[in-house]
PDB file of C-alpha atoms in Angstrom:
ATOM      1  CA  UNK A   1      18.308 -10.729  52.945  1.00 46.00           C
ATOM      2  CA  UNK A   2      18.029  -7.187  51.452  1.00 55.00           C
ATOM      3  CA  UNK A   3      20.649  -5.380  49.450  1.00 57.00           C
ATOM      4  CA  UNK A   4      21.385  -3.065  52.455  1.00 57.00           C
ATOM      5  CA  UNK A   5      22.539  -6.227  54.371  1.00 75.00           C
ATOM      6  CA  UNK A   6      26.034  -6.463  52.280  1.00 79.00           C
ATOM      7  CA  UNK A   7      29.167  -5.017  53.445  1.00 80.00           C
ATOM      8  CA  UNK A   8      30.691  -4.759  49.999  1.00 88.00           C
ATOM      9  CA  UNK A   9      30.094  -4.740  46.387  1.00 90.00           C
ATOM     10  CA  UNK A  10      31.556  -8.109  45.828  1.00 91.00           C
ATOM     11  CA  UNK A  11      29.149  -9.886  48.273  1.00 90.00           C
ATOM     12  CA  UNK A  12      26.248  -8.099  46.645  1.00 92.00           C
ATOM     13  CA  UNK A  13      27.229  -9.121  43.152  1.00 93.00           C
ATOM     14  CA  UNK A  14      27.743 -12.755  44.186  1.00 93.00           C
ATOM     15  CA  UNK A  15      24.276 -12.879  45.851  1.00 92.00           C
ATOM     16  CA  UNK A  16      22.612 -11.186  42.793  1.00 94.00           C
ATOM     17  CA  UNK A  17      24.312 -13.760  40.510  1.00 97.00           C
ATOM     18  CA  UNK A  18      23.304 -16.776  42.687  1.00 96.00           C
ATOM     19  CA  UNK A  19      19.824 -15.414  42.651  1.00 96.00           C
ATOM     20  CA  UNK A  20      19.502 -14.817  38.980  1.00 98.00           C
ATOM     21  CA  UNK A  21      20.775 -18.525  38.173  1.00 98.00           C
ATOM     22  CA  UNK A  22      17.877 -19.666  40.579  1.00 98.00           C
ATOM     23  CA  UNK A  23      15.395 -17.670  38.711  1.00 98.00           C
ATOM     24  CA  UNK A  24      16.783 -19.038  35.302  1.00 98.00           C
ATOM     25  CA  UNK A  25      16.336 -22.566  36.743  1.00 98.00           C
ATOM     26  CA  UNK A  26      13.074 -21.998  38.341  1.00 98.00           C
ATOM     27  CA  UNK A  27      11.417 -20.635  35.259  1.00 98.00           C
ATOM     28  CA  UNK A  28      12.759 -23.530  33.111  1.00 98.00           C
ATOM     29  CA  UNK A  29      10.993 -26.041  35.489  1.00 98.00           C
ATOM     30  CA  UNK A  30       7.807 -23.893  35.736  1.00 98.00           C
ATOM     31  CA  UNK A  31       7.569 -23.459  31.800  1.00 98.00           C
ATOM     32  CA  UNK A  32       8.172 -27.247  31.348  1.00 98.00           C
ATOM     33  CA  UNK A  33       5.356 -28.118  34.015  1.00 98.00           C
ATOM     34  CA  UNK A  34       2.987 -25.681  32.228  1.00 98.00           C
ATOM     35  CA  UNK A  35       3.637 -27.173  28.911  1.00 98.00           C
ATOM     36  CA  UNK A  36       3.152 -30.754  30.126  1.00 98.00           C
ATOM     37  CA  UNK A  37      -0.266 -29.603  31.886  1.00 98.00           C
ATOM     38  CA  UNK A  38      -1.386 -27.720  28.823  1.00 98.00           C
ATOM     39  CA  UNK A  39      -0.843 -30.701  26.442  1.00 98.00           C
ATOM     40  CA  UNK A  40      -2.706 -32.832  28.950  1.00 97.00           C
ATOM     41  CA  UNK A  41      -5.557 -30.661  28.963  1.00 96.00           C
ATOM     42  CA  UNK A  42      -5.656 -30.738  25.151  1.00 97.00           C
ATOM     43  CA  UNK A  43      -4.414 -27.126  24.526  1.00 97.00           C
ATOM     44  CA  UNK A  44      -1.303 -25.408  22.950  1.00 97.00           C
ATOM     45  CA  UNK A  45       1.254 -24.546  25.714  1.00 97.00           C
ATOM     46  CA  UNK A  46       1.461 -20.960  24.087  1.00 96.00           C
ATOM     47  CA  UNK A  47      -2.214 -20.472  24.937  1.00 95.00           C
ATOM     48  CA  UNK A  48      -1.346 -20.313  28.657  1.00 98.00           C
ATOM     49  CA  UNK A  49       0.402 -17.204  29.838  1.00 98.00           C
ATOM     50  CA  UNK A  50       2.814 -17.010  32.826  1.00 98.00           C
ATOM     51  CA  UNK A  51       2.541 -14.013  35.195  1.00 98.00           C
ATOM     52  CA  UNK A  52       5.534 -13.306  37.330  1.00 98.00           C
ATOM     53  CA  UNK A  53       4.155 -11.938  40.592  1.00 98.00           C
ATOM     54  CA  UNK A  54       6.685  -9.456  41.804  1.00 98.00           C
ATOM     55  CA  UNK A  55       5.378  -8.567  45.242  1.00 96.00           C
ATOM     56  CA  UNK A  56       8.428  -7.544  47.424  1.00 95.00           C
ATOM     57  CA  UNK A  57      10.865  -8.470  44.527  1.00 97.00           C
ATOM     58  CA  UNK A  58      13.734  -5.969  43.942  1.00 96.00           C
ATOM     59  CA  UNK A  59      13.639  -4.343  40.478  1.00 97.00           C
ATOM     60  CA  UNK A  60      17.117  -5.846  39.723  1.00 97.00           C
ATOM     61  CA  UNK A  61      15.495  -9.411  39.695  1.00 97.00           C
ATOM     62  CA  UNK A  62      12.393  -8.468  37.934  1.00 98.00           C
ATOM     63  CA  UNK A  63      14.476  -7.003  35.250  1.00 98.00           C
ATOM     64  CA  UNK A  64      16.514  -9.984  34.866  1.00 98.00           C
ATOM     65  CA  UNK A  65      13.342 -11.987  34.557  1.00 98.00           C
ATOM     66  CA  UNK A  66      12.395  -9.649  31.813  1.00 98.00           C
ATOM     67  CA  UNK A  67      15.542  -9.353  29.932  1.00 98.00           C
ATOM     68  CA  UNK A  68      17.288 -12.642  30.267  1.00 98.00           C
ATOM     69  CA  UNK A  69      14.079 -15.151  30.602  1.00 98.00           C
ATOM     70  CA  UNK A  70      11.566 -13.524  28.398  1.00 98.00           C
ATOM     71  CA  UNK A  71       8.907 -12.556  31.150  1.00 98.00           C
ATOM     72  CA  UNK A  72       6.362 -10.459  29.549  1.00 98.00           C
ATOM     73  CA  UNK A  73       3.534 -10.242  32.217  1.00 98.00           C
ATOM     74  CA  UNK A  74       4.184  -9.048  35.700  1.00 98.00           C
ATOM     75  CA  UNK A  75       1.634  -8.559  38.541  1.00 98.00           C
ATOM     76  CA  UNK A  76       1.829  -6.461  41.593  1.00 98.00           C
ATOM     77  CA  UNK A  77      -0.592  -6.716  44.763  1.00 97.00           C
ATOM     78  CA  UNK A  78      -0.178  -3.052  45.822  1.00 97.00           C
ATOM     79  CA  UNK A  79      -0.894   0.063  43.944  1.00 98.00           C
ATOM     80  CA  UNK A  80       1.872   1.968  45.656  1.00 97.00           C
ATOM     81  CA  UNK A  81       4.492  -0.808  45.126  1.00 97.00           C
ATOM     82  CA  UNK A  82       3.511  -0.887  41.342  1.00 98.00           C
ATOM     83  CA  UNK A  83       3.926   2.811  41.029  1.00 98.00           C
ATOM     84  CA  UNK A  84       7.048   2.832  42.877  1.00 97.00           C
ATOM     85  CA  UNK A  85       8.796   0.077  40.915  1.00 97.00           C
ATOM     86  CA  UNK A  86       7.392   0.919  37.458  1.00 97.00           C
ATOM     87  CA  UNK A  87       9.804   3.624  36.354  1.00 97.00           C
ATOM     88  CA  UNK A  88      12.704   1.474  37.175  1.00 98.00           C
ATOM     89  CA  UNK A  89      11.539  -1.592  35.036  1.00 98.00           C
ATOM     90  CA  UNK A  90      12.386  -2.503  31.498  1.00 98.00           C
ATOM     91  CA  UNK A  91       8.784  -2.286  30.549  1.00 97.00           C
ATOM     92  CA  UNK A  92       8.985  -2.395  26.713  1.00 97.00           C
ATOM     93  CA  UNK A  93       6.811  -5.226  25.572  1.00 97.00           C
ATOM     94  CA  UNK A  94       5.757  -6.058  29.186  1.00 98.00           C
ATOM     95  CA  UNK A  95       2.321  -5.938  30.597  1.00 98.00           C
ATOM     96  CA  UNK A  96       1.963  -4.814  34.164  1.00 98.00           C
ATOM     97  CA  UNK A  97      -1.265  -5.967  36.025  1.00 98.00           C
ATOM     98  CA  UNK A  98      -2.697  -5.289  39.459  1.00 98.00           C
ATOM     99  CA  UNK A  99      -3.714  -8.420  41.064  1.00 98.00           C
ATOM    100  CA  UNK A 100      -4.331  -7.329  44.769  1.00 96.00           C
ATOM    101  CA  UNK A 101      -7.350  -5.931  46.405  1.00 95.00           C
ATOM    102  CA  UNK A 102      -8.260  -2.527  45.131  1.00 96.00           C
ATOM    103  CA  UNK A 103      -9.806   0.228  47.384  1.00 95.00           C
ATOM    104  CA  UNK A 104     -11.996   2.937  45.647  1.00 96.00           C
ATOM    105  CA  UNK A 105      -9.679   5.603  46.790  1.00 97.00           C
ATOM    106  CA  UNK A 106      -6.799   4.085  45.006  1.00 97.00           C
ATOM    107  CA  UNK A 107      -8.421   3.836  41.522  1.00 98.00           C
ATOM    108  CA  UNK A 108      -7.430   7.187  40.242  1.00 97.00           C
ATOM    109  CA  UNK A 109      -3.647   6.292  41.014  1.00 98.00           C
ATOM    110  CA  UNK A 110      -3.757   3.113  39.073  1.00 98.00           C
ATOM    111  CA  UNK A 111      -6.073   3.681  36.229  1.00 98.00           C
ATOM    112  CA  UNK A 112      -3.807   4.283  33.157  1.00 98.00           C
ATOM    113  CA  UNK A 113      -0.792   2.715  34.921  1.00 98.00           C
ATOM    114  CA  UNK A 114      -1.594  -0.987  34.276  1.00 98.00           C
ATOM    115  CA  UNK A 115      -2.904  -3.004  31.332  1.00 98.00           C
ATOM    116  CA  UNK A 116      -5.410  -4.947  33.455  1.00 98.00           C
ATOM    117  CA  UNK A 117      -6.817  -4.665  36.900  1.00 98.00           C
ATOM    118  CA  UNK A 118      -7.540  -8.386  37.712  1.00 98.00           C
ATOM    119  CA  UNK A 119      -9.167  -7.828  41.246  1.00 97.00           C
ATOM    120  CA  UNK A 120     -12.452  -6.029  40.463  1.00 98.00           C
ATOM    121  CA  UNK A 121     -14.754  -7.542  43.264  1.00 96.00           C
ATOM    122  CA  UNK A 122     -17.668  -5.297  43.156  1.00 96.00           C
ATOM    123  CA  UNK A 123     -19.839  -2.823  41.230  1.00 97.00           C
ATOM    124  CA  UNK A 124     -18.712  -0.023  43.534  1.00 97.00           C
ATOM    125  CA  UNK A 125     -15.051  -0.575  42.589  1.00 98.00           C
ATOM    126  CA  UNK A 126     -15.919  -0.873  38.884  1.00 98.00           C
ATOM    127  CA  UNK A 127     -17.847   2.306  38.877  1.00 98.00           C
ATOM    128  CA  UNK A 128     -14.822   4.124  40.355  1.00 98.00           C
ATOM    129  CA  UNK A 129     -12.624   2.578  37.809  1.00 98.00           C
ATOM    130  CA  UNK A 130     -15.108   3.684  35.102  1.00 98.00           C
ATOM    131  CA  UNK A 131     -15.206   7.206  36.533  1.00 98.00           C
ATOM    132  CA  UNK A 132     -11.369   7.554  36.492  1.00 98.00           C
ATOM    133  CA  UNK A 133     -11.202   6.090  32.936  1.00 98.00           C
ATOM    134  CA  UNK A 134     -13.737   8.576  31.522  1.00 98.00           C
ATOM    135  CA  UNK A 135     -11.751  11.422  33.111  1.00 98.00           C
ATOM    136  CA  UNK A 136      -8.369  10.100  31.568  1.00 98.00           C
ATOM    137  CA  UNK A 137     -10.177   9.281  28.224  1.00 98.00           C
ATOM    138  CA  UNK A 138      -9.114   5.774  28.120  1.00 98.00           C
ATOM    139  CA  UNK A 139     -10.565   2.293  28.329  1.00 98.00           C
ATOM    140  CA  UNK A 140      -9.511   0.030  31.199  1.00 98.00           C
ATOM    141  CA  UNK A 141      -9.515  -3.714  30.989  1.00 98.00           C
ATOM    142  CA  UNK A 142     -10.498  -5.623  34.064  1.00 98.00           C
ATOM    143  CA  UNK A 143     -11.024  -9.155  35.309  1.00 98.00           C
ATOM    144  CA  UNK A 144     -13.827  -9.963  37.858  1.00 98.00           C
ATOM    145  CA  UNK A 145     -12.431 -11.636  41.006  1.00 98.00           C
ATOM    146  CA  UNK A 146     -14.782 -14.347  42.148  1.00 97.00           C
ATOM    147  CA  UNK A 147     -14.803 -16.057  45.630  1.00 95.00           C
ATOM    148  CA  UNK A 148     -15.189 -19.471  44.351  1.00 95.00           C
ATOM    149  CA  UNK A 149     -14.858 -21.119  47.637  1.00 92.00           C
ATOM    150  CA  UNK A 150     -17.221 -18.770  49.461  1.00 90.00           C
ATOM    151  CA  UNK A 151     -14.590 -17.899  51.984  1.00 90.00           C
ATOM    152  CA  UNK A 152     -15.447 -14.968  54.389  1.00 86.00           C
ATOM    153  CA  UNK A 153     -11.736 -14.148  54.672  1.00 83.00           C
ATOM    154  CA  UNK A 154     -11.191 -13.511  51.005  1.00 88.00           C
ATOM    155  CA  UNK A 155     -12.387 -10.903  48.788  1.00 87.00           C
ATOM    156  CA  UNK A 156     -14.304 -11.349  45.614  1.00 94.00           C
ATOM    157  CA  UNK A 157     -17.864 -11.491  44.400  1.00 96.00           C
ATOM    158  CA  UNK A 158     -20.192 -14.471  45.184  1.00 96.00           C
ATOM    159  CA  UNK A 159     -19.929 -17.172  42.517  1.00 96.00           C
ATOM    160  CA  UNK A 160     -23.808 -17.351  41.846  1.00 96.00           C
ATOM    161  CA  UNK A 161     -23.751 -13.409  41.577  1.00 96.00           C
ATOM    162  CA  UNK A 162     -20.983 -13.095  39.086  1.00 97.00           C
ATOM    163  CA  UNK A 163     -23.017 -13.220  35.930  1.00 96.00           C
ATOM    164  CA  UNK A 164     -25.617 -10.510  37.229  1.00 96.00           C
ATOM    165  CA  UNK A 165     -22.673  -8.331  38.468  1.00 97.00           C
ATOM    166  CA  UNK A 166     -21.051  -8.636  35.135  1.00 97.00           C
ATOM    167  CA  UNK A 167     -24.111  -7.511  33.265  1.00 96.00           C
ATOM    168  CA  UNK A 168     -24.349  -4.416  35.422  1.00 97.00           C
ATOM    169  CA  UNK A 169     -20.713  -3.559  35.180  1.00 97.00           C
ATOM    170  CA  UNK A 170     -20.708  -4.119  31.370  1.00 97.00           C
ATOM    171  CA  UNK A 171     -23.178  -1.016  31.290  1.00 97.00           C
ATOM    172  CA  UNK A 172     -20.532   1.229  32.642  1.00 98.00           C
ATOM    173  CA  UNK A 173     -18.544   3.387  30.172  1.00 98.00           C
ATOM    174  CA  UNK A 174     -14.646   3.187  29.475  1.00 98.00           C
ATOM    175  CA  UNK A 175     -14.443  -0.465  30.946  1.00 97.00           C
ATOM    176  CA  UNK A 176     -13.979  -3.722  29.314  1.00 98.00           C
ATOM    177  CA  UNK A 177     -14.369  -7.166  31.126  1.00 98.00           C
ATOM    178  CA  UNK A 178     -11.857  -9.269  29.889  1.00 98.00           C
ATOM    179  CA  UNK A 179     -12.277 -12.439  32.021  1.00 98.00           C
ATOM    180  CA  UNK A 180     -12.278 -13.965  35.563  1.00 98.00           C
ATOM    181  CA  UNK A 181      -9.791 -14.237  38.403  1.00 98.00           C
ATOM    182  CA  UNK A 182     -10.038 -16.588  41.442  1.00 97.00           C
ATOM    183  CA  UNK A 183      -7.959 -17.833  44.385  1.00 94.00           C
ATOM    184  CA  UNK A 184      -9.423 -21.163  45.615  1.00 94.00           C
ATOM    185  CA  UNK A 185      -9.385 -22.322  49.243  1.00 93.00           C
ATOM    186  CA  UNK A 186      -6.156 -23.985  50.292  1.00 89.00           C
ATOM    187  CA  UNK A 187      -6.734 -27.732  49.541  1.00 88.00           C
ATOM    188  CA  UNK A 188      -4.385 -30.656  50.268  1.00 87.00           C
ATOM    189  CA  UNK A 189      -6.950 -32.765  48.457  1.00 92.00           C
ATOM    190  CA  UNK A 190      -6.221 -32.179  44.610  1.00 92.00           C
ATOM    191  CA  UNK A 191      -9.568 -33.715  43.673  1.00 95.00           C
ATOM    192  CA  UNK A 192     -11.191 -31.044  45.729  1.00 95.00           C
ATOM    193  CA  UNK A 193      -8.880 -28.292  44.481  1.00 96.00           C
ATOM    194  CA  UNK A 194      -9.475 -29.160  40.955  1.00 96.00           C
ATOM    195  CA  UNK A 195     -13.119 -29.027  41.489  1.00 97.00           C
ATOM    196  CA  UNK A 196     -12.818 -25.290  42.478  1.00 97.00           C
ATOM    197  CA  UNK A 197     -10.933 -24.693  39.380  1.00 97.00           C
ATOM    198  CA  UNK A 198     -13.360 -26.569  37.225  1.00 98.00           C
ATOM    199  CA  UNK A 199     -16.294 -24.624  38.682  1.00 97.00           C
ATOM    200  CA  UNK A 200     -14.495 -21.456  37.708  1.00 98.00           C
ATOM    201  CA  UNK A 201     -13.880 -22.930  34.094  1.00 98.00           C
ATOM    202  CA  UNK A 202     -17.680 -23.436  33.757  1.00 98.00           C
ATOM    203  CA  UNK A 203     -18.478 -20.009  34.613  1.00 97.00           C
ATOM    204  CA  UNK A 204     -15.707 -18.662  32.250  1.00 98.00           C
ATOM    205  CA  UNK A 205     -17.200 -20.755  29.509  1.00 97.00           C
ATOM    206  CA  UNK A 206     -20.800 -19.601  30.284  1.00 96.00           C
ATOM    207  CA  UNK A 207     -19.750 -16.036  30.293  1.00 95.00           C
ATOM    208  CA  UNK A 208     -17.757 -16.265  27.061  1.00 94.00           C
ATOM    209  CA  UNK A 209     -20.787 -17.178  25.246  1.00 92.00           C
ATOM    210  CA  UNK A 210     -22.792 -14.175  26.422  1.00 89.00           C
ATOM    211  CA  UNK A 211     -22.812 -11.222  24.013  1.00 87.00           C
ATOM    212  CA  UNK A 212     -22.572  -7.941  25.710  1.00 90.00           C
ATOM    213  CA  UNK A 213     -21.158  -4.544  25.086  1.00 91.00           C
ATOM    214  CA  UNK A 214     -17.853  -3.989  26.899  1.00 94.00           C
ATOM    215  CA  UNK A 215     -17.397  -7.828  27.491  1.00 96.00           C
ATOM    216  CA  UNK A 216     -14.688  -9.600  25.829  1.00 96.00           C
ATOM    217  CA  UNK A 217     -13.937 -12.750  27.887  1.00 97.00           C
ATOM    218  CA  UNK A 218     -10.734 -14.342  27.001  1.00 97.00           C
ATOM    219  CA  UNK A 219      -8.883 -14.698  30.349  1.00 98.00           C
ATOM    220  CA  UNK A 220      -9.201 -17.124  33.197  1.00 98.00           C
ATOM    221  CA  UNK A 221      -6.651 -16.352  35.670  1.00 98.00           C
ATOM    222  CA  UNK A 222      -6.252 -18.841  38.365  1.00 98.00           C
ATOM    223  CA  UNK A 223      -3.211 -20.877  39.806  1.00 97.00           C
ATOM    224  CA  UNK A 224      -0.298 -19.766  41.941  1.00 97.00           C
ATOM    225  CA  UNK A 225       3.109 -21.234  42.866  1.00 96.00           C
ATOM    226  CA  UNK A 226       1.396 -24.208  44.729  1.00 95.00           C
ATOM    227  CA  UNK A 227      -1.433 -25.000  42.485  1.00 96.00           C
ATOM    228  CA  UNK A 228      -0.783 -23.825  38.757  1.00 98.00           C
ATOM    229  CA  UNK A 229      -0.585 -27.198  37.310  1.00 98.00           C
ATOM    230  CA  UNK A 230      -4.131 -28.346  38.326  1.00 97.00           C
ATOM    231  CA  UNK A 231      -5.336 -24.926  37.310  1.00 98.00           C
ATOM    232  CA  UNK A 232      -3.933 -25.397  33.890  1.00 98.00           C
ATOM    233  CA  UNK A 233      -5.556 -28.981  33.627  1.00 98.00           C
ATOM    234  CA  UNK A 234      -8.892 -27.393  34.539  1.00 98.00           C
ATOM    235  CA  UNK A 235      -8.641 -24.390  32.001  1.00 98.00           C
ATOM    236  CA  UNK A 236      -6.712 -21.711  33.400  1.00 98.00           C
ATOM    237  CA  UNK A 237      -5.414 -19.389  30.512  1.00 98.00           C
ATOM    238  CA  UNK A 238      -3.132 -17.327  32.873  1.00 98.00           C
ATOM    239  CA  UNK A 239      -1.286 -18.283  36.049  1.00 98.00           C
ATOM    240  CA  UNK A 240       0.189 -16.002  38.463  1.00 98.00           C
ATOM    241  CA  UNK A 241       3.383 -17.392  39.970  1.00 98.00           C
ATOM    242  CA  UNK A 242       5.757 -15.659  42.529  1.00 97.00           C
ATOM    243  CA  UNK A 243       7.681 -17.581  45.159  1.00 96.00           C
ATOM    244  CA  UNK A 244       8.536 -20.384  42.600  1.00 98.00           C
ATOM    245  CA  UNK A 245      10.012 -17.946  40.469  1.00 98.00           C
ATOM    246  CA  UNK A 246      11.846 -15.649  42.725  1.00 97.00           C
ATOM    247  CA  UNK A 247      12.181 -17.582  45.971  1.00 92.00           C
ATOM    248  CA  UNK A 248      10.656 -16.768  49.324  1.00 82.00           C
ATOM    249  CA  UNK A 249       9.485 -13.105  49.746  1.00 73.00           C
ATOM    250  CA  UNK A 250      11.933 -10.618  51.364  1.00 69.00           C
ATOM    251  CA  UNK A 251      10.358  -8.023  53.687  1.00 58.00           C
ATOM    252  CA  UNK A 252      12.335  -5.095  54.804  1.00 55.00           C
TER     253      UNK A 252
END
């Protein structure tokens, strides 16, 4: 249901109020689950960040999550959607990240508009980010997207190639590699799912120990609405949650 569907302001306001209540309740449950998982994994709950994924979410509800619920990290999948929404968002103290696949021809549009690009899956994309960052005289933080399950349908660099690719990217100017991002295969078997997350954590720990210029590995971004708890149990420092906060996506 879009806001264009309402015949009068009273219906719209009632819809907004109910959806905001749901967001409040959803975030309380998610934060409680995150804290429990963090403690089980031997970490401080404050060490795991919650990203609100705002794909297709109206700015009104994003601002509610920011203003009323303390969300300080948002993620958008598409460059154009991020750029369209950003001027309407209450961004003081809030970090915007790009989390969707990035084409090289969109790099010049997004560099300088987000705090982190989480979906760098090739040297080619990194080179274009570097080029645009040099032009704008800034340093762009990135995460390397790893295809941990080796799925042909998903973007991301090969797991076994990630360290060599990171070494090559680290030589580029005006880029800082801040960590890793992954989306594991859909698994009903939690043991198998946690195995993918564990494998990512092993790579994360290995890369953290490497001393290279332009590398400051602190972020392991993995886990979404359906699997953020096992992701935290296996070492995630950031989880990306959308539908469990805002409800099902609404497409115009």
